[in-house]
């Protein structure tokens, strides 16, 4: 019989005997220990995190050694001695308790939210944040403005029928730009679809954005995807794929490849509050924790998944509390505070890379725009709520106040910037619109690395059909 | 009766095939000639990366070129493992993901010993979330790795359908060629011995529509090793279908390195009267029926199509032009199976050469029952194949 079983049964006998004599002795186990997120318990690692090769040792726990996992090896806080009141199960030791206490479904207090700037753009006293240089601060600001204008103008272009579809990141400019600014170009970005700002930060030009939206022959996607499905392997930004949360396991895979290559880089993946309901969310977080993969899981909790508010999406306290369920560190930040987002991602990245662990960042924000051009959100939420967040809680104006407060920006800089971006965009749209669409051959290439015979045959049939009935096919598509 | 020296002409270089640049490769797939055949088979190397011609040393093959060594006997699962080991040794980007593939060695022992050889990171045990570890494979592939993703049973890969269809098959295309997905997705499928409905699935029918995927089915240790290597080296996502009942097949395979062509069919038994197209386990039922048929005076030509997507219409077409009669024998269900697609491809391309309607023997459209007698009744048996040939050749 297994030793633990023997010990346990004799323990049970002794404990039963004790219970009869003095029930008061067990009162200290009554209350469940509160979840402590502020202090991360030191997890003993059997491999030392030494410099160099030691960083990338794979998970120290092997299933077949029979050892307890490192997390459970940390002794219980009550300082029990001799293992008398402990049970040994696969997974490690646990203290037992004679009273039945269910963990509450939520904590009394919601998890606190990290912020650096108050609503007037002044740093909150005592706030700790990552300093930024004037150059960096101004670059962040102007990219946030650029993103806002880009969204506005492309949205208008869709309304005018010039592009078929668009979705904006209004209200989430700080998330987009500040998180991108905290990363290096080697960090791999796996977006959902509301993060073009990350690509903008990395150097994707307005013309390149326009080309993709118009699906012209200069589009890197060769006209195969809807607007806003940008991708650039040069800038380490994975092509947007419409299904929700499929990019989360991809991120774990990308981090796995970084780990294999021992690179000083991490993967970061973005998703919304709605994406946390997908099965891929659960498994990706679980995998990343088990594999100790350097991924940042960035949740843009903007309150709405099309028309589904968060109250109908989940009953947990947002996404941040789920980190601990997977054995992962997490933090909640004010997503409309550029400096808070910047600082949190900066530190998360450091932890992910140096400690080889995933981090969950939940940024609270609000989706000011409609879900997309196919949505009218006034149908399911009050207009004054939208207005409030669009004006009083705007991340750009808040950050602008801080930048201007430092004497780094002026009103004339502002109007100059806005004008030039607007001009550049209108120009880019005109150029993109006039550019021809990809030729017919591109319908059949890249399905495989080389065109197979069946696709060649299908292409031939299509060309024949067009030759025979040219009037039935658009004249401006190159054959 | 196939003449002793008749060799099925290897597909010439002009055959366009997925993943090859036509014209700069030596010849084509090796042909194995099996039991009931009197014919001989010469084997030649295929695949882009083979440095020298490999030879299949087969018993009863007088025409086979001289082999440098005698070869060694392996079981099919060992052949798959050999392929994995060889590729992992040569290419550090090849890695394996799956449930229990590491120290446990895989549920069919295909990955046994690999974790000790290559480490826990390259032979990765994953939690039970097929959609997610397949997604992980896609992400890793987009960053330059070459994952081999194992589904413990093909049926479980239905959970990975989202990643396979929406991402694996599509991302090379939708990214404009910027990201490629050179993954291999493999696992045991097919009807086993009383494994119940959920463990007896034939996923080739479900996957065949997905654009961007390639599908191959192995059936012998020789082609298992060659196809596994080719699949790993391919730049496209390849689904390699193994069969639960074939893992213990024994065969002598060459000691020299060889890689087979993913898009080619295998001539199993040349013949004159009827073309029988089959793959995976049904190959053996067909060959058993062939014995009976030969005794009855028929001369069936048996082709293991191996490549389920795309079909090797060149080999198949040459055969139909010779025999004018086609029988397809598959394990898929009737509706929407590989046979259904193959039939329509043959009609589209070779209608004028047919002297009889194409016959297709498939499993019924029922979930596979557990009871042994019922299970046997859902799988095409040699007696049915014999009857079908007799009917076609009337």
Short mmCIF file of C-alpha atoms in Angstrom, two decimals, chain B residues 76-320:
data_model
loop_
_atom_site.label_atom_id
_atom_site.label_comp_id
_atom_site.label_asym_id
_atom_site.label_seq_id
_atom_site.Cartn_x
_atom_site.Cartn_y
_atom_site.Cartn_z
CA UNK B 76 5.40 0.37 -39.37
CA UNK B 77 5.43 2.41 -36.20
CA UNK B 78 9.20 1.97 -36.02
CA UNK B 79 9.51 3.16 -39.61
CA UNK B 80 7.63 6.33 -38.67
CA UNK B 81 9.90 6.76 -35.71
CA UNK B 82 13.00 6.28 -37.83
CA UNK B 83 11.79 8.99 -40.14
CA UNK B 84 11.20 11.36 -37.24
CA UNK B 85 14.59 10.67 -35.73
CA UNK B 86 16.40 11.15 -39.02
CA UNK B 87 14.66 14.44 -39.72
CA UNK B 88 15.09 15.72 -36.19
CA UNK B 89 18.79 14.95 -36.30
CA UNK B 90 19.31 16.80 -39.53
CA UNK B 91 17.02 19.76 -38.97
CA UNK B 92 16.92 21.43 -35.55
CA UNK B 93 13.65 23.17 -36.32
CA UNK B 94 11.69 19.90 -36.40
CA UNK B 95 9.81 19.31 -33.18
CA UNK B 96 6.95 17.13 -31.97
CA UNK B 97 3.82 18.17 -30.05
CA UNK B 98 1.12 15.94 -28.73
CA UNK B 99 -0.42 14.30 -25.71
CA UNK B 100 1.83 11.73 -24.05
CA UNK B 101 4.40 11.88 -26.83
CA UNK B 102 7.28 12.61 -24.52
CA UNK B 103 8.27 10.20 -21.82
CA UNK B 104 5.30 7.97 -22.42
CA UNK B 105 6.46 7.56 -25.99
CA UNK B 106 3.11 8.09 -27.64
CA UNK B 107 0.03 5.94 -27.45
CA UNK B 108 1.25 3.86 -30.40
CA UNK B 109 4.93 4.22 -29.53
CA UNK B 110 5.76 6.25 -32.61
CA UNK B 111 7.65 8.78 -30.51
CA UNK B 112 9.21 6.31 -28.11
CA UNK B 113 12.68 7.36 -27.06
CA UNK B 114 12.54 10.71 -28.81
CA UNK B 115 12.23 12.74 -25.64
CA UNK B 116 15.38 11.14 -24.26
CA UNK B 117 17.21 11.83 -27.50
CA UNK B 118 16.07 15.37 -28.19
CA UNK B 119 14.85 16.74 -24.89
CA UNK B 120 11.55 17.79 -23.38
CA UNK B 121 11.32 20.97 -25.35
CA UNK B 122 11.58 19.41 -28.78
CA UNK B 123 9.33 16.50 -27.93
CA UNK B 124 6.63 18.34 -26.08
CA UNK B 125 3.89 16.83 -23.98
CA UNK B 126 0.85 19.02 -24.22
CA UNK B 127 -2.25 19.39 -22.07
CA UNK B 128 -5.41 17.96 -23.54
CA UNK B 129 -6.52 20.70 -25.87
CA UNK B 130 -6.23 19.66 -29.49
CA UNK B 131 -7.40 22.96 -30.92
CA UNK B 132 -4.83 24.72 -28.87
CA UNK B 133 -1.79 22.61 -29.46
CA UNK B 134 -2.58 22.57 -33.14
CA UNK B 135 -2.82 26.35 -32.90
CA UNK B 136 0.47 26.33 -31.09
CA UNK B 137 1.94 24.39 -33.96
CA UNK B 138 0.63 26.97 -36.41
CA UNK B 139 2.17 29.80 -34.41
CA UNK B 140 5.49 28.01 -34.10
CA UNK B 141 5.50 27.21 -37.81
CA UNK B 142 4.83 30.84 -38.67
CA UNK B 143 7.99 31.65 -36.74
CA UNK B 144 10.15 29.12 -38.58
CA UNK B 145 9.78 25.82 -36.77
CA UNK B 146 8.53 22.60 -38.36
CA UNK B 147 6.21 21.00 -35.84
CA UNK B 148 4.92 17.48 -36.16
CA UNK B 149 1.58 17.51 -34.38
CA UNK B 150 0.21 14.23 -33.16
CA UNK B 151 -3.45 13.61 -32.57
CA UNK B 152 -3.71 10.70 -30.21
CA UNK B 153 -6.49 9.48 -32.41
CA UNK B 154 -7.46 11.18 -35.63
CA UNK B 155 -10.96 11.58 -34.31
CA UNK B 156 -9.73 13.98 -31.63
CA UNK B 157 -8.42 16.26 -34.32
CA UNK B 158 -12.00 17.23 -35.00
CA UNK B 159 -11.47 19.48 -32.00
CA UNK B 160 -8.62 21.06 -33.91
CA UNK B 161 -10.71 21.61 -37.02
CA UNK B 162 -10.92 25.35 -36.44
CA UNK B 163 -7.17 25.78 -36.36
CA UNK B 164 -6.61 23.35 -39.22
CA UNK B 165 -9.16 24.88 -41.51
CA UNK B 166 -9.16 28.55 -40.62
CA UNK B 167 -5.48 28.98 -39.95
CA UNK B 168 -3.33 26.10 -41.14
CA UNK B 169 -4.90 25.96 -44.53
CA UNK B 170 -5.41 29.68 -44.97
CA UNK B 171 -2.70 31.78 -43.41
CA UNK B 172 -0.16 31.33 -46.16
CA UNK B 173 -2.74 32.60 -48.60
CA UNK B 174 -4.29 35.40 -46.56
CA UNK B 175 -0.92 36.73 -45.47
CA UNK B 176 0.05 37.06 -49.11
CA UNK B 177 2.71 34.39 -48.78
CA UNK B 178 4.46 36.18 -45.89
CA UNK B 179 3.97 33.37 -43.41
CA UNK B 180 4.20 29.69 -44.16
CA UNK B 181 2.85 26.78 -42.14
CA UNK B 182 5.04 23.73 -42.72
CA UNK B 183 3.34 21.55 -40.14
CA UNK B 184 2.72 17.83 -40.25
CA UNK B 185 -0.48 16.70 -38.59
CA UNK B 186 -0.53 12.98 -38.02
CA UNK B 187 -2.22 10.31 -36.05
CA UNK B 188 -3.95 6.95 -36.15
CA UNK B 189 -7.39 6.80 -37.67
CA UNK B 190 -9.65 4.32 -39.35
CA UNK B 191 -11.71 1.48 -38.00
CA UNK B 192 -9.78 -0.54 -35.46
CA UNK B 193 -10.74 -3.51 -33.35
CA UNK B 194 -13.82 -2.57 -31.41
CA UNK B 195 -12.69 0.89 -30.46
CA UNK B 196 -16.18 2.33 -30.68
CA UNK B 197 -17.59 5.06 -32.87
CA UNK B 198 -15.58 8.05 -31.62
CA UNK B 199 -12.28 6.23 -32.07
CA UNK B 200 -13.00 4.84 -35.52
CA UNK B 201 -13.22 7.97 -37.60
CA UNK B 202 -12.02 8.58 -41.12
CA UNK B 203 -11.15 12.23 -41.07
CA UNK B 204 -9.84 12.33 -44.61
CA UNK B 205 -13.42 12.91 -45.75
CA UNK B 206 -13.80 15.94 -43.53
CA UNK B 207 -10.45 17.51 -44.32
CA UNK B 208 -10.40 17.01 -48.05
CA UNK B 209 -12.15 20.28 -48.84
CA UNK B 210 -9.80 22.49 -46.89
CA UNK B 211 -7.80 24.55 -49.35
CA UNK B 212 -4.13 24.75 -48.60
CA UNK B 213 -3.83 21.31 -47.02
CA UNK B 214 -2.18 18.24 -48.45
CA UNK B 215 -3.23 14.78 -47.34
CA UNK B 216 -1.38 11.47 -47.61
CA UNK B 217 -2.13 8.04 -46.23
CA UNK B 218 0.63 5.55 -45.50
CA UNK B 219 0.10 1.82 -45.65
CA UNK B 220 3.44 0.04 -45.47
CA UNK B 221 6.57 0.58 -43.38
CA UNK B 222 8.36 1.60 -46.55
CA UNK B 223 5.94 4.28 -47.58
CA UNK B 224 5.31 5.33 -43.99
CA UNK B 225 8.92 6.32 -43.53
CA UNK B 226 9.22 7.94 -46.93
CA UNK B 227 5.99 9.89 -46.63
CA UNK B 228 6.76 11.06 -43.10
CA UNK B 229 10.09 12.45 -44.26
CA UNK B 230 8.52 14.09 -47.28
CA UNK B 231 5.76 15.57 -45.17
CA UNK B 232 8.24 17.08 -42.72
CA UNK B 233 10.26 18.59 -45.54
CA UNK B 234 7.24 20.00 -47.33
CA UNK B 235 6.61 23.72 -47.02
CA UNK B 236 2.85 23.12 -46.95
CA UNK B 237 0.73 21.78 -44.10
CA UNK B 238 0.41 18.02 -44.60
CA UNK B 239 -1.98 15.65 -42.86
CA UNK B 240 -0.49 12.17 -42.64
CA UNK B 241 -3.11 9.50 -42.04
CA UNK B 242 -1.92 6.39 -40.27
CA UNK B 243 -4.17 3.43 -39.54
CA UNK B 244 -4.62 1.92 -36.08
CA UNK B 245 -4.39 -1.64 -37.36
CA UNK B 246 -1.30 -1.21 -39.50
CA UNK B 247 1.25 -0.15 -36.90
CA UNK B 248 2.62 -3.65 -36.46
CA UNK B 249 3.14 -4.49 -40.11
CA UNK B 250 6.63 -5.75 -40.70
CA UNK B 251 8.74 -5.08 -43.75
CA UNK B 252 12.34 -4.79 -44.77
CA UNK B 253 13.20 -1.24 -45.65
CA UNK B 254 16.43 0.19 -47.09
CA UNK B 255 19.28 1.22 -44.87
CA UNK B 256 19.99 4.15 -47.15
CA UNK B 257 18.07 7.34 -46.76
CA UNK B 258 15.05 7.77 -49.00
CA UNK B 259 12.17 10.19 -49.31
CA UNK B 260 8.99 9.52 -51.20
CA UNK B 261 6.94 11.93 -53.26
CA UNK B 262 3.86 13.21 -51.46
CA UNK B 263 1.74 13.53 -54.57
CA UNK B 264 2.33 10.12 -56.08
CA UNK B 265 0.32 6.96 -56.05
CA UNK B 266 1.92 3.55 -55.63
CA UNK B 267 1.51 0.75 -58.15
CA UNK B 268 0.91 -2.30 -55.99
CA UNK B 269 0.06 -4.83 -58.65
CA UNK B 270 0.06 -4.12 -62.37
CA UNK B 271 -2.79 -5.71 -64.29
CA UNK B 272 -4.97 -5.48 -67.35
CA UNK B 273 -8.62 -6.01 -66.53
CA UNK B 274 -9.64 -3.49 -63.93
CA UNK B 275 -8.10 -0.61 -61.99
CA UNK B 276 -8.68 -0.93 -58.27
CA UNK B 277 -7.95 2.31 -56.42
CA UNK B 278 -7.55 2.09 -52.70
CA UNK B 279 -5.50 3.37 -49.76
CA UNK B 280 -4.48 2.61 -46.20
CA UNK B 281 -5.83 -0.57 -44.68
CA UNK B 282 -8.14 -1.36 -47.56
CA UNK B 283 -5.04 -2.02 -49.67
CA UNK B 284 -4.66 -5.28 -47.80
CA UNK B 285 -8.26 -6.28 -48.24
CA UNK B 286 -7.88 -5.55 -51.93
CA UNK B 287 -4.72 -7.62 -52.22
CA UNK B 288 -6.42 -10.48 -50.45
CA UNK B 289 -9.29 -10.24 -52.90
CA UNK B 290 -6.73 -10.08 -55.71
CA UNK B 291 -5.47 -13.53 -54.79
CA UNK B 292 -8.96 -14.91 -55.22
CA UNK B 293 -9.45 -12.94 -58.41
CA UNK B 294 -6.23 -14.23 -59.93
CA UNK B 295 -7.37 -17.76 -59.22
CA UNK B 296 -10.59 -16.97 -60.98
CA UNK B 297 -8.71 -15.74 -63.99
CA UNK B 298 -8.89 -12.00 -63.49
CA UNK B 299 -5.95 -9.64 -63.71
CA UNK B 300 -6.63 -6.65 -61.50
CA UNK B 301 -4.35 -3.63 -61.42
CA UNK B 302 -4.10 -2.39 -57.85
CA UNK B 303 -3.03 1.15 -57.08
CA UNK B 304 -2.59 2.50 -53.56
CA UNK B 305 -3.43 6.12 -54.22
CA UNK B 306 -1.48 7.31 -51.14
CA UNK B 307 -2.00 10.95 -51.99
CA UNK B 308 -5.54 11.82 -50.95
CA UNK B 309 -5.22 15.50 -51.76
CA UNK B 310 -4.27 16.06 -54.54
CA UNK B 311 -4.99 12.83 -56.40
CA UNK B 312 -2.25 11.48 -58.63
CA UNK B 313 -4.39 11.63 -61.73
CA UNK B 314 -1.41 10.88 -63.91
CA UNK B 315 -0.85 7.40 -62.52
CA UNK B 316 -4.56 6.81 -62.12
CA UNK B 317 -5.26 8.05 -65.65
CA UNK B 318 -2.61 5.86 -67.23
CA UNK B 319 -4.16 2.89 -65.52
CA UNK B 320 -7.69 3.73 -66.62
#
